[in-house]
XYZ file of C-alpha atoms in Angstrom:
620
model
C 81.178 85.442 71.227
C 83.629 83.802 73.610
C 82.582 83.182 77.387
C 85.459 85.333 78.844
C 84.199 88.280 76.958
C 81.220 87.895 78.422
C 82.038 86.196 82.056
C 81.952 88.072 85.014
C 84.534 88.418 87.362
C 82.856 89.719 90.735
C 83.396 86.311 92.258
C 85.364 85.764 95.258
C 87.304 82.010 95.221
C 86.731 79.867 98.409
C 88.598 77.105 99.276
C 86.864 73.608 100.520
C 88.582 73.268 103.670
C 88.090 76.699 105.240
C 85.657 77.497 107.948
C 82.627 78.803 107.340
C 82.964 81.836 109.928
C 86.188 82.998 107.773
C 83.787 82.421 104.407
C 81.069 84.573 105.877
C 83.390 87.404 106.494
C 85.101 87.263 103.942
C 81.824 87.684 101.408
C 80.533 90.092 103.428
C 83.702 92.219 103.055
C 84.493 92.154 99.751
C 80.340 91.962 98.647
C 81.155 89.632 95.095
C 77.948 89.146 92.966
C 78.841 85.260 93.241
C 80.856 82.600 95.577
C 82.884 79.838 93.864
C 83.652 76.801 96.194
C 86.578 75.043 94.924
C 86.995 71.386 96.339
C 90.695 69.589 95.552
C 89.564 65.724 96.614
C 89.559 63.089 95.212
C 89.451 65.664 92.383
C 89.068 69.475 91.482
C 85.643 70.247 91.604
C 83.806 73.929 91.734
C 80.532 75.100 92.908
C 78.906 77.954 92.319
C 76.672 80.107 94.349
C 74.669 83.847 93.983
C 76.268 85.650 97.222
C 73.112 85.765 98.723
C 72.588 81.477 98.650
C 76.182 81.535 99.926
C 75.212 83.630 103.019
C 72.467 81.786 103.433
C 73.890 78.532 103.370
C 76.822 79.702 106.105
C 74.215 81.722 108.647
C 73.667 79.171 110.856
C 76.722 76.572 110.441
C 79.148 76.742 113.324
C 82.189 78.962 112.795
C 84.867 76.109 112.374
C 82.722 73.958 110.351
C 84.682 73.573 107.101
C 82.852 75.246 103.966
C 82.340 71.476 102.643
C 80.088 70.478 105.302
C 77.690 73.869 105.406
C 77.062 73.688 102.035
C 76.978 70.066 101.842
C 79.322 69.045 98.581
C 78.536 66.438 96.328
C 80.518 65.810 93.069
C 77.169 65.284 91.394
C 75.758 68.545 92.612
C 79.234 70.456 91.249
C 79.158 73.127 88.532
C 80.540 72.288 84.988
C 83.483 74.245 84.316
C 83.521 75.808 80.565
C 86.197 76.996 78.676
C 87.166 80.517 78.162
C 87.396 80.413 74.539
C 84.082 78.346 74.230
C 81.241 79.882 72.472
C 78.888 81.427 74.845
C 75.723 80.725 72.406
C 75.971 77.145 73.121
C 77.131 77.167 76.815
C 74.920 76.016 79.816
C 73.151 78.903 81.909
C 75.472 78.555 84.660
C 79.552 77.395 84.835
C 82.853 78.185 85.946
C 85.251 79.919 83.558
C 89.080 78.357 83.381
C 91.704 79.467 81.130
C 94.471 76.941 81.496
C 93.582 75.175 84.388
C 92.485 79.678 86.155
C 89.688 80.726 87.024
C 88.703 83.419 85.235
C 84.763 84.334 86.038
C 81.211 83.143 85.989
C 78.642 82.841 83.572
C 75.629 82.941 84.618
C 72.437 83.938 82.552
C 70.430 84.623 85.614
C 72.312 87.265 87.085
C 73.034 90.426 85.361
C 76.603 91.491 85.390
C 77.271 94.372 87.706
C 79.325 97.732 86.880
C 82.907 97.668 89.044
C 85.620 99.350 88.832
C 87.054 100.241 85.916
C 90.765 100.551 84.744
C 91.612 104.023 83.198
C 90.996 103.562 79.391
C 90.953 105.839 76.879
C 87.685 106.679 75.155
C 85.886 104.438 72.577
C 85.012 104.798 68.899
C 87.066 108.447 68.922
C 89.289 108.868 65.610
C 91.529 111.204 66.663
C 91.551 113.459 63.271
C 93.400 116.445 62.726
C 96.652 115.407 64.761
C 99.716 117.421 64.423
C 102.013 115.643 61.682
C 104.101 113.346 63.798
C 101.698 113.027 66.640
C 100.093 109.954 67.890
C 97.183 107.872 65.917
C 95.183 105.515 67.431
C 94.865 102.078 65.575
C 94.037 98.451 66.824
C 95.029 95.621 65.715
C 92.466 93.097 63.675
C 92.305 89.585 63.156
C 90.200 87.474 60.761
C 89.886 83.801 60.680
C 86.827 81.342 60.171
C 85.403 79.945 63.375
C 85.239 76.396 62.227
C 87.568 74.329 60.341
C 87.749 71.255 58.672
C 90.588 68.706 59.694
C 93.900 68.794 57.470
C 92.468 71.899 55.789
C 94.992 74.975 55.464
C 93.155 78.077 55.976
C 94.291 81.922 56.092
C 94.464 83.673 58.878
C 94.490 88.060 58.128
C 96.118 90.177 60.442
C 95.759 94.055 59.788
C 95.762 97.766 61.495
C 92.517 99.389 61.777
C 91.420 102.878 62.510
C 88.145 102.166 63.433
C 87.557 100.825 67.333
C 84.924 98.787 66.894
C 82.558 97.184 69.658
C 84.035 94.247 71.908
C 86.513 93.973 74.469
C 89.569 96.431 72.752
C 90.629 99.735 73.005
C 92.940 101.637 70.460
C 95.276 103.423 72.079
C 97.444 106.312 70.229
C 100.954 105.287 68.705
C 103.093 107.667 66.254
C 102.589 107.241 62.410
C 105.257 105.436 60.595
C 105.424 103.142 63.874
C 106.674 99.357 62.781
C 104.001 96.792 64.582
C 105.447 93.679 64.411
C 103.321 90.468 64.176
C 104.220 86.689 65.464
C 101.573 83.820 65.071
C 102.149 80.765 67.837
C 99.650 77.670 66.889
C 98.978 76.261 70.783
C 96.484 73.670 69.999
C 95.163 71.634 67.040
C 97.045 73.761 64.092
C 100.380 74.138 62.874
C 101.862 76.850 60.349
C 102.714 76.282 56.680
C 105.256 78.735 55.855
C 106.092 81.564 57.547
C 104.684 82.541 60.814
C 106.078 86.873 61.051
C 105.384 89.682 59.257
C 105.297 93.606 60.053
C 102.706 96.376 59.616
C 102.998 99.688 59.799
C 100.707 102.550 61.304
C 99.221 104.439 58.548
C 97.115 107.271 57.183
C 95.024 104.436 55.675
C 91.187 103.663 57.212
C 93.148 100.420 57.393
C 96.351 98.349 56.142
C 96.212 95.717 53.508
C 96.966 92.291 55.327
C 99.164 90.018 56.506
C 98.235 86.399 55.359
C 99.445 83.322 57.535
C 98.329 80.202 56.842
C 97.260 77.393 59.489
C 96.514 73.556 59.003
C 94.309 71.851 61.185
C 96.177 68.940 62.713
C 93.875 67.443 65.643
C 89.749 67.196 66.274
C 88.438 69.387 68.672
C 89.077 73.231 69.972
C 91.846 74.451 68.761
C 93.974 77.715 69.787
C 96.308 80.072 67.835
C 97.884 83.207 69.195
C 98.740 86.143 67.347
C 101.366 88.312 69.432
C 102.372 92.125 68.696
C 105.452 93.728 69.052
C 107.377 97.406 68.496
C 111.447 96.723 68.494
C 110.824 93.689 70.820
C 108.696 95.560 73.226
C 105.661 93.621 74.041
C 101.984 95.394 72.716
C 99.247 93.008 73.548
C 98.326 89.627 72.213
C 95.055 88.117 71.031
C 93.850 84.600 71.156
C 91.509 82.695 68.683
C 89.964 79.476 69.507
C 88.298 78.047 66.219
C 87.095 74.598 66.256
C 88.645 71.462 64.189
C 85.833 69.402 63.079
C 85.965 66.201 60.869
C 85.810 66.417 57.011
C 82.743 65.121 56.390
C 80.988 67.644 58.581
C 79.513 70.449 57.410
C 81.213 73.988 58.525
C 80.053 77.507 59.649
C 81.226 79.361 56.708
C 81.431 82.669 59.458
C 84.952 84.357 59.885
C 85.217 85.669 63.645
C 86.965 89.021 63.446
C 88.711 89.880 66.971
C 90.461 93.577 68.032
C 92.801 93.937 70.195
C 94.584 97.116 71.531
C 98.081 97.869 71.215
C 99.936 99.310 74.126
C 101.872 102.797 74.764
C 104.852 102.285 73.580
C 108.078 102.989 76.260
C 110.269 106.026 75.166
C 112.835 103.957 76.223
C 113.826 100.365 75.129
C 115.872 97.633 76.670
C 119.128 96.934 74.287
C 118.182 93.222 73.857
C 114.693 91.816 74.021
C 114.578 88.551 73.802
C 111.227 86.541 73.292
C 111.222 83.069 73.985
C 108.298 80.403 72.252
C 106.933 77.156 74.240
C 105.666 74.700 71.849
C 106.315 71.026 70.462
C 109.067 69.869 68.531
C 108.980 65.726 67.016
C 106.589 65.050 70.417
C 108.875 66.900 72.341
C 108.687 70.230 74.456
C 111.266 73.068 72.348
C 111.395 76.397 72.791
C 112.144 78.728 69.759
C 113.910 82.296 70.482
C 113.635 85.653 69.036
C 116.216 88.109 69.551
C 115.535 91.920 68.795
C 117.929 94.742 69.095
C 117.423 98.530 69.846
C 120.879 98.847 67.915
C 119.585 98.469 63.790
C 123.401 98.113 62.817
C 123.046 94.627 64.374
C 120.367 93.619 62.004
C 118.197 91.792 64.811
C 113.863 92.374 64.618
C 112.269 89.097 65.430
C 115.535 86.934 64.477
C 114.899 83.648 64.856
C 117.321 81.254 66.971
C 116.477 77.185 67.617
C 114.498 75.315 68.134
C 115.952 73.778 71.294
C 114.196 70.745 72.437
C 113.958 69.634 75.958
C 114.317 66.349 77.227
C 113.033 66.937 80.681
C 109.627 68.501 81.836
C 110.565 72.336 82.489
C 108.467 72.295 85.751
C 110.330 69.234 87.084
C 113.735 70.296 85.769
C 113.679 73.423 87.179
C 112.614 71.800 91.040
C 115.334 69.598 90.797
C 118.119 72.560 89.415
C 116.851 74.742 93.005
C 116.972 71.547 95.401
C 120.498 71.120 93.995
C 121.283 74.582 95.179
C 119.195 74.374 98.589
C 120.973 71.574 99.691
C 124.649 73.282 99.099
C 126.195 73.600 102.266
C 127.515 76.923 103.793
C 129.163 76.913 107.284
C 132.761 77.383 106.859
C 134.648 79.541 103.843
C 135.838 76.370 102.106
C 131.934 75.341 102.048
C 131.091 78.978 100.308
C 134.063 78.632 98.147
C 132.615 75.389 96.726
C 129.015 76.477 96.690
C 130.070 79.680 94.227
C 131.933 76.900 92.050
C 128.898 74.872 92.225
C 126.719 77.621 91.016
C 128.963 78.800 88.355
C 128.833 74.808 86.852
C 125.021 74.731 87.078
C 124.672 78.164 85.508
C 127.408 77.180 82.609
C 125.586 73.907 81.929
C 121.891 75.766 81.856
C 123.216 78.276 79.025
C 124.695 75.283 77.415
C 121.234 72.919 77.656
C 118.884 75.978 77.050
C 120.206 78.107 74.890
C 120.982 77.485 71.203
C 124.539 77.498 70.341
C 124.187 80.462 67.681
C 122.598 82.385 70.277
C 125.472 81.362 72.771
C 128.136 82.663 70.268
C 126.024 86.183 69.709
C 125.309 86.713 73.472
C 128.679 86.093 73.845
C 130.057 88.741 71.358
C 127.910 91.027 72.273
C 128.410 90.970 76.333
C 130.304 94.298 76.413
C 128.423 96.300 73.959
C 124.557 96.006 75.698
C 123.717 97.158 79.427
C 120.098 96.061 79.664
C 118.116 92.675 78.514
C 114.720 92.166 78.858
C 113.022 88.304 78.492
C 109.787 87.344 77.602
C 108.604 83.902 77.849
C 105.612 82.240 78.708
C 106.333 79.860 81.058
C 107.802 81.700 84.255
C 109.071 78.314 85.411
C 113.118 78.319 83.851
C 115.526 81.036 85.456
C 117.105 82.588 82.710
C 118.331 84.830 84.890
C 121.034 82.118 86.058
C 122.172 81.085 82.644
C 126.280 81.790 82.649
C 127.525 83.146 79.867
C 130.781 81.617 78.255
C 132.636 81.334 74.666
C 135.714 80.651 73.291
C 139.003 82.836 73.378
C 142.403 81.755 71.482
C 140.684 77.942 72.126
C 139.787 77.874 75.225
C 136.756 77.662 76.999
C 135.991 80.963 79.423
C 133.441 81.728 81.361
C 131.691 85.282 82.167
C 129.196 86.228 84.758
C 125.804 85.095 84.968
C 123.140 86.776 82.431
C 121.140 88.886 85.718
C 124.904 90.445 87.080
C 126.000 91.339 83.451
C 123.027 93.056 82.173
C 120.136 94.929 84.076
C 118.240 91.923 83.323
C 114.213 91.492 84.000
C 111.798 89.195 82.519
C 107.898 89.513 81.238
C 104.305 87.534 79.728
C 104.796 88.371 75.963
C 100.980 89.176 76.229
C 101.164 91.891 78.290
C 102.076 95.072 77.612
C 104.937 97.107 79.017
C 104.118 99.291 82.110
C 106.923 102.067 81.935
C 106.256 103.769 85.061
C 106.160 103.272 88.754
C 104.740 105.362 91.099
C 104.718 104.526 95.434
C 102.930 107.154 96.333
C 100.525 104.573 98.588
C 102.559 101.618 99.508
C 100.865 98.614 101.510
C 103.212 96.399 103.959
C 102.700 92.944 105.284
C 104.526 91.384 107.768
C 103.105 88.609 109.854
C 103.650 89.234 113.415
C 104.429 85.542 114.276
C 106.716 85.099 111.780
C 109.835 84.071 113.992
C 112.626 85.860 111.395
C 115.305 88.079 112.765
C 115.147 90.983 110.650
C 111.452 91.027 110.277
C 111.292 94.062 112.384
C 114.093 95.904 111.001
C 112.526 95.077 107.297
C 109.135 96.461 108.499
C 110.991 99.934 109.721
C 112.605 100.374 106.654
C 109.606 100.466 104.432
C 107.825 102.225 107.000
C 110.505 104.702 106.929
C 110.176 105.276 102.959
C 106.611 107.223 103.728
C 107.112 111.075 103.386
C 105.390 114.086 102.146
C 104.522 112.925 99.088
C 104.206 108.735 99.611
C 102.494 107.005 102.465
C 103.243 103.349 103.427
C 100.142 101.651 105.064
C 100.207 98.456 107.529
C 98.094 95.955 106.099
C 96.987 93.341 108.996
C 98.692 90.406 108.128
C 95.753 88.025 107.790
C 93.872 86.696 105.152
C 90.594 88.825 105.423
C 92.459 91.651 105.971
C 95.028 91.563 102.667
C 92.340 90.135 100.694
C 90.138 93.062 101.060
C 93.091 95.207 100.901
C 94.275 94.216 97.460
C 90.705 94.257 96.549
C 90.507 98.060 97.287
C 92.854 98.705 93.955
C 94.323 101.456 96.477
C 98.123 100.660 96.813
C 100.778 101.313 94.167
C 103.123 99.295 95.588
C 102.708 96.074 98.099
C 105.914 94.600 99.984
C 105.355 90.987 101.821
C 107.769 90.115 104.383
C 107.663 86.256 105.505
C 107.392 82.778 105.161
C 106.644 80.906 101.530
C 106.139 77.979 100.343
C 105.722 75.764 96.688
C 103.275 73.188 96.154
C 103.529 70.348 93.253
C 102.048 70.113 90.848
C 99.513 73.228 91.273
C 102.174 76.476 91.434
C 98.961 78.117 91.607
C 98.343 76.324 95.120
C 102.047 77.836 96.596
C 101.789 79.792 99.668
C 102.586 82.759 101.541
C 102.052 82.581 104.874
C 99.849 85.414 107.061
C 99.466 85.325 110.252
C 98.062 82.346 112.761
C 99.435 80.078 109.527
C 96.918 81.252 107.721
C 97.628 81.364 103.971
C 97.513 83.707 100.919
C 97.720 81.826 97.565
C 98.266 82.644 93.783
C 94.552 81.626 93.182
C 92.932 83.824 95.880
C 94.012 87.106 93.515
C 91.405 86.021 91.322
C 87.672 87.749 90.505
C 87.364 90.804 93.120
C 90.647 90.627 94.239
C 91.981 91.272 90.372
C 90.978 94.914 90.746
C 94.442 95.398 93.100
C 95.942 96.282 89.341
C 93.823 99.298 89.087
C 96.889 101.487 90.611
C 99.396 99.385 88.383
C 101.292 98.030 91.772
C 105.065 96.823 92.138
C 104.987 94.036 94.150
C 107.806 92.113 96.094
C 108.123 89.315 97.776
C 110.395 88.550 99.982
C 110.066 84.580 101.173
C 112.827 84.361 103.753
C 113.299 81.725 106.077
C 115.104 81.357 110.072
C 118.733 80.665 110.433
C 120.399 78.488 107.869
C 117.376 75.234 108.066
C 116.458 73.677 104.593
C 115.716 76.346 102.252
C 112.226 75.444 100.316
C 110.611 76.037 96.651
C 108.309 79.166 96.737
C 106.248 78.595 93.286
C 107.772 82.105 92.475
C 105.791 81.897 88.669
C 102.318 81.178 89.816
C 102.320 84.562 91.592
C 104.005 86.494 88.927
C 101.882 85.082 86.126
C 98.584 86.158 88.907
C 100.000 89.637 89.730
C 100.745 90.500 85.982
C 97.184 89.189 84.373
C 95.560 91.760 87.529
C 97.546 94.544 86.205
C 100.703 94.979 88.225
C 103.258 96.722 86.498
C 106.394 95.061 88.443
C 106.979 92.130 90.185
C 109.713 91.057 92.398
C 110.134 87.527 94.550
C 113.051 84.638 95.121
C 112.894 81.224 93.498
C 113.551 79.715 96.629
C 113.088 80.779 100.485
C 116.089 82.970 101.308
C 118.192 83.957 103.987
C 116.713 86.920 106.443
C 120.228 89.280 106.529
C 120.725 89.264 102.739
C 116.894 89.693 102.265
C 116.763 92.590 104.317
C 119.922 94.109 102.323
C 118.673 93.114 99.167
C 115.383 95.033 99.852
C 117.209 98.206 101.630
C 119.321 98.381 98.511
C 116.736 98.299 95.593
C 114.672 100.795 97.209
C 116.926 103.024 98.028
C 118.259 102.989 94.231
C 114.663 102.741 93.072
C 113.473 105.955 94.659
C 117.182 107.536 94.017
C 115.698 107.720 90.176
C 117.735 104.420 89.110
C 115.610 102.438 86.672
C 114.134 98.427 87.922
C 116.760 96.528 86.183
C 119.772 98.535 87.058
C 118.429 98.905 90.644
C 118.021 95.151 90.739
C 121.177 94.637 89.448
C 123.003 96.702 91.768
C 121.145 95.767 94.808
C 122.369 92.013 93.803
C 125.713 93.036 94.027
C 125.202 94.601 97.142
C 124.503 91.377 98.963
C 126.957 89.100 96.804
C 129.853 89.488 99.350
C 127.788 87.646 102.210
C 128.831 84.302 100.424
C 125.353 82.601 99.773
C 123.404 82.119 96.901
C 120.274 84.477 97.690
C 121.845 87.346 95.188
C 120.667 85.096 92.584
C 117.679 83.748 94.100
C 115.608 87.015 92.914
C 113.602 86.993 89.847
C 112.057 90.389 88.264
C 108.873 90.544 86.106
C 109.160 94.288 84.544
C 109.974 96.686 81.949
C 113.615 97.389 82.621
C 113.587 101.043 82.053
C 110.469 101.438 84.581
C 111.963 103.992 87.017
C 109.302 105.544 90.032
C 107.942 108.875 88.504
């Protein structure tokens, strides 16, 4: 058994450097089973604590004494941190729980883990007989694949349907018979495929499917990863991960074969025209992505195709800083200026389709500009905006250019291992907006969402500081959460970016972690809207950590800029999506249209927004 299926995540995440008054409240509000202290110099180090030490430890220190001096820190005295896909047999009583650099939960042997609230699920082990031909079946999707493997070996890993639900972390949920499941393995660590790395299955009448078969070699010592990903007509179902370990040839293996279930997710009654998933891994030492393109249209002959690989020269991260300094530092005080800047923007948008995008895709994309409305991208890394790619091609010779990818299409993006969350409710909407936050149209923002409450939605003032919006989100209450303020990015963590509450206090990706996760009980769209005073420097607001943080807790929509924009087009970008969202219009068109609502104002916030969503999603 892997530690995250068995870690808890009742923790609440404390930072080093806060004082211990704000710590004591802040466990005593939101009453997690355990206290993680995480300490960022000279190095990341975490310490763990049962609430009750914690409490104990902060009673009598002074209210601004820093969390590091009450509880005395010492890098000797800090708590190993343990993989998530590590075997829990073998783990220490006590660690820390990271997946990728996140805390995920606690293990701890000593402490029982405690019931909390629970997501809406459907029931286990049920097998749905006697269905009305053509009605739903619920099936889940299996995995098989040893747990240990020897170095250069090539092993098989199975991939099949399954009517049972057996015991573990899954759920089956019901999809129609005759339903295509389509199946893409990604090697992320210590394996790479032989052969083909796709197949399809298809939801039977059978107890369960014959297999697929893909087949792995072990490349590098040590834990290795493979995903498996599911899809229906590009639409995102789930995904599972396997972590079996590479171990040298002349030691002996564990001849067991870990068998995994995952669920597979309501499929949308709608679907997006293009999907277009988009693959991270290494190409000849470098960083490539690989794309596959998937059409609703079957005359187009697109399920999975596969385009690239394009390999990058550059670190994504650091490319992608530099591409939104270039556009921060475009100046916009007289027409000429704005006349330049939009020429500016087109270039840097023509050359990222050009660098990005593989040239067979560029051709198709091309063609097919007039004949799709809405495109939906899912990629792991939420770092490149491939919202701003410009699309171009060639007409009787000549180069021409069209409009950027987000104002053609109704254009949103997505984590591939996530399922699609078709609907959107605000029927309990939370608003923050820091008193002391110095921008112009603060107030007027803060109406207008106020304004949206009526018979049948309320919209809530959260307290804009950190105890407050922590405990808030922790409630699972709100269905939709709109922040109005400053933000802020911070290299190299994303996960370390900032928005800022009240008193400068700060909210950051990380702090929506353990308790705080259960604000995607109610399946919340959240927005974002970093703006900034007057026309100052405009700065990076590590837009990805938080959608990446908001998605894994279970929000169904997420909406923020790239960079820290303007307060007028803010405001008019916000007016104009909700008005269209709660008109009935679904997220991408909204989006879409809201963008070119604000265009005419001359700078280059229209584009700054980036939308994490199923672009059909419209507010039921």
């Amino acid at each position: 058994m892997y530690l995250h299926e068995v870690a808890m995540d009742t923790f609440v995440l404390l930072q080093a450097g806060w004082p211990a008054g704000e710590a004591r409240q802040l466990i005593e509000r939101l009453e997690p089973t355990h206290v993680i202290v995480h300490r960022t110099e000279p190095e990341d180090y975490y310490y763990l604590y049962a609430r009750a030490e914690a409490l104990d430890r902060l009673a009598h220190a002074p209210e601004q004494m820093s969390i590091h001096d009450a509880f005395d820190l010492h890098e000797y005295a800090a708590t190993p941190t343990l993989e998530a896909y590590a075997s829990a047999e073998t783990a220490p009583d006590r660690g820390v729980v990271v997946e990728e650099g996140r805390v995920i939960g606690v293990f701890d042997v000593t402490i029982p883990p405690v019931a909390g609230p629970k997501r809406a699920r459907p029931k286990r082990g049920i097998r749905y007989r006697g269905l009305e031909p053509g009605g739903p079946v619920p099936r889940s999707l299996v995995t098989d694949f040893p747990e240990q493997v020897h170095l250069e070996e090539v092993v098989s890993l199975l991939v099949s349907l399954s009517a049972e639900s057996e015991p573990g972390p899954a759920l089956p949920v019901a999809l129609p018979m005759g339903t295509s499941v389509d199946v893409v393995v990604q090697p992320k660590r210590g394996f790479v495929l032989e052969g083909t790395g796709e197949g399809s299955l298809v939801i039977t009448d059978e107890e369960e499917t014959l297999p697929l078969q893909f087949r792995l070699k072990a490349t590098e010592l040590g834990p290795g990863k493979v995903r498996v990903l599911a899809f229906h007509q590009g639409q995102p179902l789930g995904a599972i991960t396997l972590a079996p370990t590479v171990v040298p040839v002349a030691q002996a293996v564990d001849a067991q074969r870990r068998s995994h279930e995952q669920p597979t997710a309501s499929l949308s009654v709608h679907q997006p025209d293009l999907s277009l998933l988009i693959l991270e891994h290494e190409s000849d030492g470098q960083p490539a992505f690989t794309f596959r393109l998937t059409a609703l249209d079957p005359g187009l002959g697109l399920n999975l195709k596969r385009f690239g690989p394009v390999q990058l020269r550059m670190d994504p991260l650091q490319y992608c800083q530099d591409f939104f300094k270039d556009i921060e530092t475009l100046p916009l005080r007289t027409p000429q200026d704005k006349a330049i800047a939009e020429q500016r923007l087109a270039a840097k948008g023509a050359m990222l389709f050009e660098r990005v995008i593989p040239e067979d895709l560029q051709v198709l994309l091309w063609s097919l500009r007039d004949r799709i409305q809405s495109v939906q991208v899912q990629s792991e890394e939420p770092w490149i905006p491939w919202e701003l790619c410009k699309l171009q091609g060639e007409e009787d010779g000549r180069v021409v250019e069209g409009p950027f990818l987000c104002e053609a299409f109704s254009m949103t993006r997505w984590l591939p291992e996530i399922g699609f969350k078709p609907t959107l409710t605000l029927k309990k909407m939370a608003l923050v907006v820091p008193k002391d936050s110095g921008l112009p149209f603060a107030a007027s923002e803060r109406d207008y969402v106020l304004s949206l409450a009526n018979g049948g939605r309320q919209v809530e003032r959260i307290p804009a500081t950190f105890l407050d919006v922590r405990s808030a989100l922790k409630s699972g209450e709100y269905d939709g959460w709109h922040f109005t303020g400053h933000g802020g990015f911070r290299a190299p963590d994303p996960n370390r970016s900032a928005m800022l509450l009240e008193n400068r206090q700060e909210l950051m990706p990380e702090d929506l972690s353990g308790v705080v996760r259960n604000l995607g009980l109610a399946q919340p769209l959240v927005f974002l809207n970093a703006c900034q005073i007057g026309r100052g420097a405009m700065s990076l607001t590590g837009i990805g950590g938080w959608a990446a943080q908001f998605l894994r807790a279970g929000a169904a929509a997420f909406i923020g800029a790239y960079w820290s924009v303007y307060d007028r087009p803010a405001h008019d970008f916000a007016q104009a999506l909700y008005n269209c969202l709660l008109a009935g219009m679904p997220i991408g068109q909204a989006v879409q249209k809201a963008r070119a609502t604000i265009k005419p104002l001359g700078d280059p916030t229209w584009l700054a927004y980036t939308v994490f969503a199923d672009p059909l999603a419209t507010v039921q």
